[in-house]
Coordinates of C-alpha atoms in Angstrom, one line a residue:
M1 CA 0.0 0.0 0.0
K2 CA 1.2 3.5 -0.9
L3 CA 0.4 5.1 2.5
S4 CA 3.7 6.9 3.0
S5 CA 3.6 8.8 -0.4
H6 CA 0.1 10.1 0.4
L7 CA 1.2 11.2 3.9
K8 CA 4.1 13.0 2.3
G9 CA 1.7 14.8 -0.1
A10 CA -0.6 15.8 2.7
C11 CA 2.3 17.1 4.8
V12 CA 3.6 19.2 1.8
L13 CA 0.2 20.8 1.4
G14 CA -0.2 21.3 5.1
A15 CA 3.1 23.3 5.1
A16 CA 1.8 25.3 2.2
C17 CA -1.4 26.1 4.1
A18 CA 0.6 27.2 7.2
A19 CA 2.8 29.3 5.1
F20 CA 0.3 31.3 3.1
A21 CA -3.3 30.2 3.5
L22 CA -3.7 31.2 7.2
P23 CA -2.2 34.6 7.9
A24 CA -2.6 35.6 11.5
S25 CA -4.6 38.8 10.6
A26 CA -7.1 37.0 8.4
A27 CA -10.6 36.0 9.4
V28 CA -10.6 32.2 9.3
T29 CA -13.7 30.1 8.9
G30 CA -14.3 26.4 8.3
S31 CA -13.2 23.1 9.9
A32 CA -10.0 21.1 10.3
G33 CA -9.6 17.4 11.1
L34 CA -8.3 14.1 9.9
G35 CA -9.7 11.2 7.9
V36 CA -8.6 7.9 6.5
H37 CA -9.7 7.0 3.0
V38 CA -9.4 3.7 1.0
W39 CA -9.4 3.7 -2.8
D40 CA -9.3 0.8 -5.2
A41 CA -8.2 2.2 -8.6
G42 CA -8.9 -1.1 -10.4
Y43 CA -5.4 -2.3 -10.9
R44 CA -5.2 -6.1 -11.5
D45 CA -4.8 -8.2 -8.3
T46 CA -3.6 -5.1 -6.4
D47 CA -4.6 -4.0 -2.9
A48 CA -6.6 -0.8 -2.4
Q49 CA -4.6 2.3 -1.4
V50 CA -4.9 3.7 2.1
W51 CA -4.7 7.5 2.3
P52 CA -4.4 9.6 5.5
V53 CA -6.2 12.7 4.4
P54 CA -6.6 16.1 6.2
A55 CA -10.3 16.7 6.6
M56 CA -9.9 20.4 5.9
D57 CA -12.3 23.0 4.7
V58 CA -10.7 26.3 5.7
E59 CA -11.2 29.7 4.1
T60 CA -10.0 33.3 4.6
D61 CA -11.1 36.2 2.4
H62 CA -8.3 35.4 -0.1
F63 CA -7.1 31.9 0.5
Y64 CA -8.4 28.4 1.0
F65 CA -7.3 24.9 2.1
K66 CA -9.7 22.1 1.1
G67 CA -8.8 18.4 1.4
L68 CA -5.5 18.0 -0.5
E69 CA -5.6 21.4 -2.2
A70 CA -4.4 24.8 -1.1
G71 CA -4.8 28.0 -3.1
G72 CA -6.2 31.5 -3.5
F73 CA -9.4 33.1 -4.6
L74 CA -9.3 35.2 -7.8
I75 CA -13.0 36.0 -7.4
K76 CA -15.0 35.3 -4.2
T77 CA -18.7 36.2 -3.9
D78 CA -21.7 34.4 -2.4
A79 CA -22.6 32.9 -5.8
H80 CA -19.3 32.9 -7.8
R81 CA -15.8 31.7 -7.0
L82 CA -12.8 31.5 -9.2
M83 CA -9.8 29.7 -7.6
L84 CA -6.2 29.0 -8.4
G85 CA -4.6 26.2 -6.4
V86 CA -2.2 23.3 -6.1
S87 CA -3.4 19.8 -5.2
Y88 CA -1.9 16.4 -4.5
M89 CA -3.4 13.7 -6.8
G90 CA -2.8 10.4 -5.0
L91 CA -3.4 7.8 -7.7
G92 CA -0.5 5.5 -8.0
F93 CA 0.6 1.9 -8.6
D94 CA 3.2 0.0 -6.6
A95 CA 4.2 -3.1 -8.5
G96 CA 5.2 -4.9 -5.3
D97 CA 1.6 -4.6 -4.1
S98 CA 0.2 -6.8 -6.9
D99 CA -0.4 -10.5 -6.5
D100 CA -0.1 -11.0 -10.2
A101 CA 3.5 -12.1 -11.2
R102 CA 3.3 -10.1 -14.4
M103 CA 2.2 -6.9 -12.8
K104 CA 5.1 -7.2 -10.4
K105 CA 7.4 -6.6 -13.3
L106 CA 5.9 -3.3 -14.4
D107 CA 7.2 0.1 -13.4
D108 CA 5.7 1.9 -10.4
R109 CA 3.4 4.9 -11.0
D110 CA 3.6 7.7 -8.4
G111 CA 1.2 10.3 -7.2
S112 CA 1.6 13.8 -8.5
F113 CA 1.0 17.5 -7.9
F114 CA -1.4 19.5 -10.0
A115 CA -1.9 23.2 -10.6
N116 CA -5.7 23.8 -10.9
V117 CA -8.0 26.5 -12.1
T118 CA -11.5 26.0 -10.6
Y119 CA -14.8 27.9 -11.1
A120 CA -17.8 27.2 -8.7
W121 CA -21.3 28.6 -9.0
R122 CA -23.5 28.3 -5.9
S123 CA -27.3 28.5 -6.0
P124 CA -30.3 27.1 -4.0
L125 CA -30.3 24.1 -6.4
G126 CA -26.7 23.2 -5.5
Q127 CA -23.2 23.9 -6.5
I128 CA -21.8 23.4 -10.0
T129 CA -18.0 23.2 -10.2
A130 CA -15.7 23.1 -13.3
S131 CA -12.0 22.7 -13.0
I132 CA -8.9 21.9 -15.1
G133 CA -5.6 20.8 -13.7
A134 CA -2.1 20.2 -15.2
D135 CA 0.5 17.9 -13.7
I136 CA 3.4 20.1 -12.5
S137 CA 5.5 17.3 -10.9
G138 CA 6.7 15.8 -14.1
K139 CA 5.1 12.4 -13.6
S140 CA 2.5 12.0 -16.3
E141 CA 2.8 15.6 -17.7
G142 CA -1.0 15.2 -18.4
F143 CA -4.1 17.1 -17.3
M144 CA -7.5 16.4 -15.8
S145 CA -10.8 18.3 -16.2
D146 CA -13.7 17.8 -13.9
V147 CA -17.4 19.0 -14.0
S148 CA -19.7 18.2 -11.1
W149 CA -22.9 19.0 -9.3
M150 CA -23.4 18.7 -5.5
K151 CA -25.9 19.7 -2.9
R152 CA -26.1 19.2 0.9
F153 CA -29.3 18.2 2.5
E154 CA -29.8 18.4 6.3
V155 CA -32.3 16.6 8.6
A156 CA -32.2 16.6 12.4
G157 CA -28.5 17.3 12.5
F158 CA -27.6 14.7 9.9
G159 CA -26.2 16.0 6.6
L160 CA -26.2 14.2 3.3
T161 CA -24.4 15.4 0.2
P162 CA -24.7 13.7 -3.1
Q163 CA -22.2 14.6 -5.9
A164 CA -22.2 13.6 -9.5
G165 CA -19.7 14.5 -12.2
L166 CA -17.6 13.7 -15.2
L167 CA -13.8 13.4 -15.1
L168 CA -11.8 13.8 -18.3
T169 CA -8.2 12.5 -18.2
S170 CA -5.8 13.2 -21.0
E171 CA -3.8 10.8 -23.1
K172 CA -0.5 11.4 -21.2
F173 CA -2.3 11.0 -17.9
N174 CA -3.9 7.7 -18.9
D175 CA -0.8 6.4 -20.6
Y176 CA 1.4 7.1 -17.5
Y177 CA -1.0 5.4 -15.0
Y178 CA -2.4 2.6 -17.2
G179 CA -0.2 2.3 -20.3
I180 CA 2.4 -0.5 -20.8
S181 CA 5.6 0.2 -22.7
Q182 CA 7.3 -2.2 -25.1
A183 CA 10.1 -2.7 -22.5
E184 CA 7.5 -3.5 -19.7
S185 CA 5.7 -5.8 -22.1
A186 CA 8.9 -7.7 -23.0
R187 CA 9.8 -8.4 -19.3
S188 CA 6.3 -9.0 -17.9
G189 CA 4.4 -10.9 -20.6
L190 CA 1.5 -8.3 -20.6
A191 CA 0.6 -6.8 -23.9
A192 CA 2.0 -3.4 -24.7
Y193 CA -0.7 -0.7 -24.4
G194 CA -1.0 3.0 -25.2
A195 CA -4.0 4.8 -23.7
D196 CA -5.9 7.7 -25.2
A197 CA -7.9 10.4 -23.4
G198 CA -11.1 9.3 -21.8
V199 CA -14.1 10.5 -19.8
S200 CA -15.2 8.7 -16.6
P201 CA -18.6 9.5 -14.9
Y202 CA -18.5 9.3 -11.1
F203 CA -20.9 9.5 -8.1
R204 CA -20.0 10.4 -4.5
L205 CA -22.2 10.4 -1.3
I206 CA -21.1 12.1 1.9
G207 CA -22.8 11.8 5.3
D208 CA -22.0 13.9 8.3
Y209 CA -23.3 14.4 11.8
R210 CA -22.6 17.3 14.2
I211 CA -21.8 15.7 17.6
T212 CA -21.4 19.0 19.3
K213 CA -21.3 22.6 18.2
S214 CA -17.6 22.2 17.4
I215 CA -17.1 18.5 16.6
S216 CA -18.5 16.5 13.6
V217 CA -17.9 13.1 12.0
Y218 CA -18.3 12.1 8.4
A219 CA -18.3 9.0 6.2
E220 CA -18.3 8.8 2.4
G221 CA -18.4 6.4 -0.5
A222 CA -17.5 7.0 -4.1
M223 CA -17.5 5.1 -7.4
R224 CA -16.1 5.9 -10.8
V225 CA -17.0 4.1 -14.0
L226 CA -13.7 3.7 -15.8
S227 CA -13.5 5.0 -19.4
D228 CA -12.9 2.5 -22.2
E229 CA -9.4 3.8 -22.5
I230 CA -8.6 2.9 -18.9
K231 CA -10.5 -0.4 -18.5
D232 CA -9.1 -1.8 -21.8
S233 CA -5.6 -1.6 -20.2
P234 CA -4.1 -5.0 -19.4
M235 CA -3.2 -3.5 -16.0
V236 CA -6.9 -3.1 -15.1
E237 CA -9.6 -5.6 -14.1
G238 CA -13.2 -4.6 -13.9
S239 CA -14.8 -1.4 -15.1
V240 CA -15.4 0.5 -11.8
A241 CA -13.1 2.1 -9.3
Y242 CA -14.4 2.7 -5.8
G243 CA -13.5 4.1 -2.4
F244 CA -14.7 5.0 1.0
G245 CA -13.5 7.0 4.0
A246 CA -14.3 8.4 7.4
G247 CA -13.0 11.1 9.7
V248 CA -13.6 13.7 12.3
S249 CA -13.6 17.5 12.1
Y250 CA -13.3 20.5 14.5
H251 CA -15.4 23.6 13.4
F252 CA -14.3 27.1 14.2

């Protein structure tokens, strides 16, 4: 399991938050805590990844720190937000984690940092978010684009937030995480594979409960239908990636 690499990514973004997202003079709102998430990316005979994730949703007038992303607001109103940020994308593959002898002979794929531009529109019907991000860590050198809708419903202290969206991953992104080079094919016995760009629909459901005025807990589940370009890779089994997580937050 690639737990240590995700912890490193979380620590880097935590340091960034401390450095520029939470100036002492700024009015800070939101919550901070810690969660543990499990994600199965669909790699053949490979254990799910365990991610320690900061359960963060912190804002000032100019900066934010949310999950594994930190950045600043270019525009911030009640209805419209335009953000520029840096995030850690934890997808990865450790050949040693696979139980398939052929997969063990492939190269590792590492998590990466992305620079993102995000626009969010809030209305009584929910929030629509569109973002595009480019790999700035030199891993895949690809990009991702995401469009989603989400809305939180609350009943008797319990919150429920469904989210549905489409994730576009570029040719370079897919080829790094799911492609097999000629050299890898020769030593592993798996067929060489070059992936194109693809679109994957996904659904996420988050439940939360406020234990006290300051403390809440959450649990979530997510599933992503893999694009044909991903699921056709010899590295992948099945057509759905899934994950779940839980954590605790302190509100201020």
